[in-house]
Short mmCIF file of C-alpha atoms in Angstrom, two decimals:
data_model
loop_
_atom_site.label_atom_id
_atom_site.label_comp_id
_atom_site.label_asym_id
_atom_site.label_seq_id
_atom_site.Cartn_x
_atom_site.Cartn_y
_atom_site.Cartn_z
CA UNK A 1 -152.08 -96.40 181.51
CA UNK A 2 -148.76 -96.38 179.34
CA UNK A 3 -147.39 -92.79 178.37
CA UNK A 4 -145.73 -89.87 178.80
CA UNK A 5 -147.61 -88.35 182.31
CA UNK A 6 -147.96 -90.46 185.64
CA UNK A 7 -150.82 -91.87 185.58
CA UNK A 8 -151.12 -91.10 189.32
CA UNK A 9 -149.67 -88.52 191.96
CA UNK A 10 -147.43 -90.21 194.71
CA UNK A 11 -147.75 -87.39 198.07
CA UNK A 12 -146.40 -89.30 200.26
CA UNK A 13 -143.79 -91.86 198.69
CA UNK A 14 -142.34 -94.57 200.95
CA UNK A 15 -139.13 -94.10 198.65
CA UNK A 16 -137.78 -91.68 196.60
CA UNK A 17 -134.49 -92.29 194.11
CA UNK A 18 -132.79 -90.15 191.54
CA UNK A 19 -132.15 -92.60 188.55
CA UNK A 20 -129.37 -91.48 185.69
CA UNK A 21 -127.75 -92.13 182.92
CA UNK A 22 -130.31 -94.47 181.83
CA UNK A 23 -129.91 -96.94 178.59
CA UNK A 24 -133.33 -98.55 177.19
CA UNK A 25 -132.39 -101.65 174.46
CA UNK A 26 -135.64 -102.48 173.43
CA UNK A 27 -136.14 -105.94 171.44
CA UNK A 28 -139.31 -107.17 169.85
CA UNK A 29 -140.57 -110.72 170.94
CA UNK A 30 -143.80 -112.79 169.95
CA UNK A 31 -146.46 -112.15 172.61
CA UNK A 32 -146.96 -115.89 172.80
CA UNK A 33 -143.08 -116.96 174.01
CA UNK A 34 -143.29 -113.66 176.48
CA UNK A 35 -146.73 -115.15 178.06
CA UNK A 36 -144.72 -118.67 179.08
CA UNK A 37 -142.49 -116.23 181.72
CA UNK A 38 -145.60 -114.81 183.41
CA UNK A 39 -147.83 -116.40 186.03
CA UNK A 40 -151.84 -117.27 185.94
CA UNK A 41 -153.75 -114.14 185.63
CA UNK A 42 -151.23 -112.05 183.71
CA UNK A 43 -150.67 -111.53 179.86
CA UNK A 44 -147.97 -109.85 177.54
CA UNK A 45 -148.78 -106.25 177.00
CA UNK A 46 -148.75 -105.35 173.30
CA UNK A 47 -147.98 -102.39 171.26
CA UNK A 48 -148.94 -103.23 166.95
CA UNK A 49 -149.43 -107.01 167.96
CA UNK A 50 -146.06 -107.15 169.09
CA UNK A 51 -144.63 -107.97 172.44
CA UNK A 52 -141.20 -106.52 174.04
CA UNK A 53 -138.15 -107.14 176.34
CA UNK A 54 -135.78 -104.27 177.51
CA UNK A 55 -132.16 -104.54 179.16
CA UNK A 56 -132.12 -101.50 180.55
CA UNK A 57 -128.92 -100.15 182.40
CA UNK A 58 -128.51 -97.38 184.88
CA UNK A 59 -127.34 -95.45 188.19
CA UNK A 60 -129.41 -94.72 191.01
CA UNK A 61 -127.15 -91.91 192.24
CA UNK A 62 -129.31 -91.38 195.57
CA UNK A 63 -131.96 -93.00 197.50
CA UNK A 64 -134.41 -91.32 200.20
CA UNK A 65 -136.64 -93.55 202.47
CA UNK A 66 -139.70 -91.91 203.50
CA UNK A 67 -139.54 -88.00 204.51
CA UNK A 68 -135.48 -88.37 204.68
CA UNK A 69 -134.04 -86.72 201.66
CA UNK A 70 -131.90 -88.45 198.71
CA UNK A 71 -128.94 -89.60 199.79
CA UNK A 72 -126.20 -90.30 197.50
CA UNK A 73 -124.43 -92.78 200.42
CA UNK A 74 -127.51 -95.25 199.00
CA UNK A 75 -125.79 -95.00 194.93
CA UNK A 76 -125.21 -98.03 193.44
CA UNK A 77 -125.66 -98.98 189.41
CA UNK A 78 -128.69 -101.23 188.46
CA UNK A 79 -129.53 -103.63 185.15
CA UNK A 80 -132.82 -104.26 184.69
CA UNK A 81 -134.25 -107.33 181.94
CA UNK A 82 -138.16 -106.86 181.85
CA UNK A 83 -141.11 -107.21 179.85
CA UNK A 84 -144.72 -104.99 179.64
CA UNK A 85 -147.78 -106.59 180.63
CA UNK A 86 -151.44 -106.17 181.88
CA UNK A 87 -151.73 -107.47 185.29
CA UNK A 88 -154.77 -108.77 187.21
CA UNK A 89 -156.90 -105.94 187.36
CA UNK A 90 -156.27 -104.96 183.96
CA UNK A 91 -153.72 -102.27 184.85
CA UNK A 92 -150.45 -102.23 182.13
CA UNK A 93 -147.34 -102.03 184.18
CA UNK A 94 -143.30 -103.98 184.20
CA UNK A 95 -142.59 -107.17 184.79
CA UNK A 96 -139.26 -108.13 185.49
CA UNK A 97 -137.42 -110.95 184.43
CA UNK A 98 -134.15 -110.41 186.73
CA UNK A 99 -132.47 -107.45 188.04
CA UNK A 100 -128.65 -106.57 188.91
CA UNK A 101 -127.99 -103.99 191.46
CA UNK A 102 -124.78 -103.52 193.48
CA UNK A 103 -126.88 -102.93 196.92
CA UNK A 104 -127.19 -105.85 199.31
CA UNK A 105 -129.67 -104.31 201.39
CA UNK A 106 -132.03 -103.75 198.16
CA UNK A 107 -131.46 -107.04 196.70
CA UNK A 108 -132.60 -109.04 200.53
CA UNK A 109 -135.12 -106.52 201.09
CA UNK A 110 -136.66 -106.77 197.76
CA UNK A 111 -136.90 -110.45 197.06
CA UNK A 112 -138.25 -111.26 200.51
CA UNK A 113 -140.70 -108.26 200.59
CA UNK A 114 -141.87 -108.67 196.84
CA UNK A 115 -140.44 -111.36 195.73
CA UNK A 116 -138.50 -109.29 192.94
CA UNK A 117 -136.09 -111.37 191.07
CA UNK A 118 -132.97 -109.16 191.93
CA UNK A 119 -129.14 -110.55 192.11
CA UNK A 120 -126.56 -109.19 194.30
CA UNK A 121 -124.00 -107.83 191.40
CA UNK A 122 -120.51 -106.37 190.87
CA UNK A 123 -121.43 -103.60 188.25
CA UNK A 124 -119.87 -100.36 186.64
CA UNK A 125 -121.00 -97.51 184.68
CA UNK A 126 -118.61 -95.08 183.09
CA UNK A 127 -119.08 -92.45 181.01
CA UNK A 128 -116.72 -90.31 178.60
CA UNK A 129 -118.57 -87.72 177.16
CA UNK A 130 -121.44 -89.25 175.14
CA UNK A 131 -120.14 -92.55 175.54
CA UNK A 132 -121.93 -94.61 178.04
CA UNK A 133 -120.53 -98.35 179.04
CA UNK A 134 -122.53 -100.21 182.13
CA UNK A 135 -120.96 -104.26 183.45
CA UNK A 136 -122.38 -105.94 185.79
CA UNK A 137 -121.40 -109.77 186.76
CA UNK A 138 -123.72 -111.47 189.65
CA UNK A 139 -122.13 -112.44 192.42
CA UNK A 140 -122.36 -116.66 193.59
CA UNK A 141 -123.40 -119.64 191.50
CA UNK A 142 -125.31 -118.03 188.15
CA UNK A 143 -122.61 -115.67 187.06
CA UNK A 144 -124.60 -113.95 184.27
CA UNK A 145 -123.12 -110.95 183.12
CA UNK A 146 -123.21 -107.84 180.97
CA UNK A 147 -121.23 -105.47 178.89
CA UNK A 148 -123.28 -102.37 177.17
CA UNK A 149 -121.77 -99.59 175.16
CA UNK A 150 -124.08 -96.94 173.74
CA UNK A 151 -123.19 -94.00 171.93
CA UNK A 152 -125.25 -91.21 173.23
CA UNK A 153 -126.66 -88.82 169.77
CA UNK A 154 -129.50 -85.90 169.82
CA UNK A 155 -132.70 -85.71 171.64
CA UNK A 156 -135.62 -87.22 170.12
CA UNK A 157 -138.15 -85.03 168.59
CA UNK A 158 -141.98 -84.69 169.52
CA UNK A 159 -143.42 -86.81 166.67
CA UNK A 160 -140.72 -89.81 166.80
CA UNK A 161 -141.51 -90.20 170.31
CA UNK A 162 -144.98 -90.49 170.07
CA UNK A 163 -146.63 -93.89 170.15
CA UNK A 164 -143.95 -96.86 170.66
CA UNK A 165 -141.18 -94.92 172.30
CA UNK A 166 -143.65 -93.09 174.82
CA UNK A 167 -145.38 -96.64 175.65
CA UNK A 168 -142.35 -98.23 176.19
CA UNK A 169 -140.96 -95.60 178.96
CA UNK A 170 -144.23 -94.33 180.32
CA UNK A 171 -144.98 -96.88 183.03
CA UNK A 172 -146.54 -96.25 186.12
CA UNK A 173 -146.12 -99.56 188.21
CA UNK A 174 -144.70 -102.65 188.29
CA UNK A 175 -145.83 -106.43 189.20
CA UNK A 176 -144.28 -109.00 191.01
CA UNK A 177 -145.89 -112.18 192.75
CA UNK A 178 -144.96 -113.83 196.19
CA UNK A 179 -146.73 -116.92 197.38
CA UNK A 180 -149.55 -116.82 195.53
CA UNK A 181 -150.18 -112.92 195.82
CA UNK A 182 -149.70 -110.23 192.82
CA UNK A 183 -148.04 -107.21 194.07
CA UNK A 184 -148.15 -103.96 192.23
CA UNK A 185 -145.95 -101.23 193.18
CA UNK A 186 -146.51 -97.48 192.05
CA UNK A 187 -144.04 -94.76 190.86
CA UNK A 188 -144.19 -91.60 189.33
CA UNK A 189 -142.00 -89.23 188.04
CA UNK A 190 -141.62 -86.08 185.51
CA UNK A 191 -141.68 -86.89 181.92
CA UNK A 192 -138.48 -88.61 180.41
CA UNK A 193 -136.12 -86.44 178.40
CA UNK A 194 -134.97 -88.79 176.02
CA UNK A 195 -132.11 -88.89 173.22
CA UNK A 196 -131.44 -91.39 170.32
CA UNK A 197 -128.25 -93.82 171.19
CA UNK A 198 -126.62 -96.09 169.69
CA UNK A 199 -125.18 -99.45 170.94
CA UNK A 200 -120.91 -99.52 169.96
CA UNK A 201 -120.81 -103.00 171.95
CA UNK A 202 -123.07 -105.55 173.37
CA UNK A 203 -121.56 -108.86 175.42
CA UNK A 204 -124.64 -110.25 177.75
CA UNK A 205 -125.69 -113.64 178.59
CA UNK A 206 -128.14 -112.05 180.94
CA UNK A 207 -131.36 -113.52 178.82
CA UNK A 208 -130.11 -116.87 178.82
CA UNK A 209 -129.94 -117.09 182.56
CA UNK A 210 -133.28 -115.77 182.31
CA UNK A 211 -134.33 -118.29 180.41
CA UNK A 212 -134.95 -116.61 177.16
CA UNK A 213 -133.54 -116.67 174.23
CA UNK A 214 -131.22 -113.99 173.32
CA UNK A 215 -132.49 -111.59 170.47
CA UNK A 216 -130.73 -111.88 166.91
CA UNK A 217 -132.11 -108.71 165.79
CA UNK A 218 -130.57 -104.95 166.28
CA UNK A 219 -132.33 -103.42 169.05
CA UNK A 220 -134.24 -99.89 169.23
CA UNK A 221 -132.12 -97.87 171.17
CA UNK A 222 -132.78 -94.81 173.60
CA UNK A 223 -131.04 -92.97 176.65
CA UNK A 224 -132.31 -90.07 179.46
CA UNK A 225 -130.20 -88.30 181.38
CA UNK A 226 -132.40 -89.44 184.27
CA UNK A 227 -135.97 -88.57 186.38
CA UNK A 228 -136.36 -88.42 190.00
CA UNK A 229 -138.51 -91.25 191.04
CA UNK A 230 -141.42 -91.24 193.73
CA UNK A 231 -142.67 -94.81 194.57
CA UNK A 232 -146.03 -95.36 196.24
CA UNK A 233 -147.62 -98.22 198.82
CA UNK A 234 -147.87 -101.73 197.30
CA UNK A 235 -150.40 -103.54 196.64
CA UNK A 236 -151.37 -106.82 196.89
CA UNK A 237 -154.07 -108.77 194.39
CA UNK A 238 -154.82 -112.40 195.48
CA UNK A 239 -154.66 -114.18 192.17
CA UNK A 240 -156.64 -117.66 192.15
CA UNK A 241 -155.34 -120.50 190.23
CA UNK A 242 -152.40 -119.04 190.14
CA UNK A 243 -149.75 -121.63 188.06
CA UNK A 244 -146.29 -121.40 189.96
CA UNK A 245 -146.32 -119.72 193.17
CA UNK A 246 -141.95 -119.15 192.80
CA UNK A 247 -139.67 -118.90 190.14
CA UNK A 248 -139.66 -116.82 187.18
CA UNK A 249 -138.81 -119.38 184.22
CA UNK A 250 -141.38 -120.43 181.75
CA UNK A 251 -144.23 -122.90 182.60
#
């Protein structure tokens, strides 16, 4: 379930990765125009009646297969464009529209294993103090891109973070599907430390490759220094009737 603690312990993880500087835009979207982008047998997870997209931006500054350590020769930045939803067997968890990352291993490895929507990308994230900016442009035909400057401000108190801001960052797996097969994938990690932010610049067309129409409203705007992430064994749910067995567009 959505929140603050994992909602399971990972012992043995198949991957570990130390994720930083990490930017969460946050955008509210009707529920109904979120469930067109999601196969048979899932729906848009709500918070108030409302549904959600986040671009969120970051650096994986090591990676650890297995019992090997984190190593930082694995770093590479990563953009994120997902959605919350409530997968086959009830269980809330991401759902990812597309995905950036600057690691050709993890992009092949990922969309033939899970059939995660990632893009090979040339991406950058600098930071001056509290200013944060992250750019990405995918590599080949589809040459979405993005350029995201936050203004980092003070942590976020106990009671602001309570509710919304908890159920957005609290999430314990994710969901993909691959011929006809759900796929969720645990992580864990310790709770986020989070501070308020700011966005000083915003230049995407990242939602319109994914098919969605780009938000016209300000978004809600947070930032954590970073977790280190333990990811568990996926799983796989046979979904029947299940509407499109590939792509991620809308029905």
């Amino acid at each position: 379930m959505a929140g603050r603690e994992p909602e399971h312990e990972i012992r043995w993880p198949v991957m570990r990765q130390d994720w930083r500087d990490v930017a969460f835009l946050h955008w509210a979207y009707p529920a109904e125009v979120l469930a067109r982008y999601l196969p048979s047998g899932f729906e848009p997870d709500t918070f108030a009646g409302r549904g959600y997209v986040a671009l969120s931006s970051f650096r994986i500054a090591a990676v650890g297969v297995g019992a090997l350590p984190p190593s930082r020769v694995w770093a590479f930045p990563e953009t994120n464009l997902r959605t919350y939803v409530i997968g086959p067997d009830g269980s809330d968890g991401l759902w990812f529209l597309s995905i950036d990352a600057e690691s050709v291993p993890v992009t092949v490895w990922a969309r033939l294993a899970l059939g995660a929507p990632y893009h090979w990308a040339e991406m950058d994230v600098d930071r001056d103090g509290r200013s944060i900016r992250y750019r990405s442009r995918r590599r080949g035909a589809g040459q979405a891109r993005h350029d995201i400057g936050i203004a980092v401000g003070d942590p976020v108190p106990e009671p602001d973070r309570e509710g919304l801001v908890d159920w957005f960052t609290g999430r314990w797996r994710s969901w993909t599907h691959r011929a006809g097969v759900a796929i969720s994938s645990p992580v864990a990690h310790e709770p986020w430390p989070l501070q308020h932010a700011e966005v000083v610049g915003l230049d995407e067309t990242v939602f319109a490759a994914a098919g969605l129409a780009p938000p016209n409203e300000e978004p809600l705007v947070h930032y954590s220094p970073g977790v280190h992430a333990r990811f568990g064994v996926s799983h796989p749910h046979v979904l029947r009737g299940l509407a499109r067995v590939a792509g991620f567009g809308p029905r």
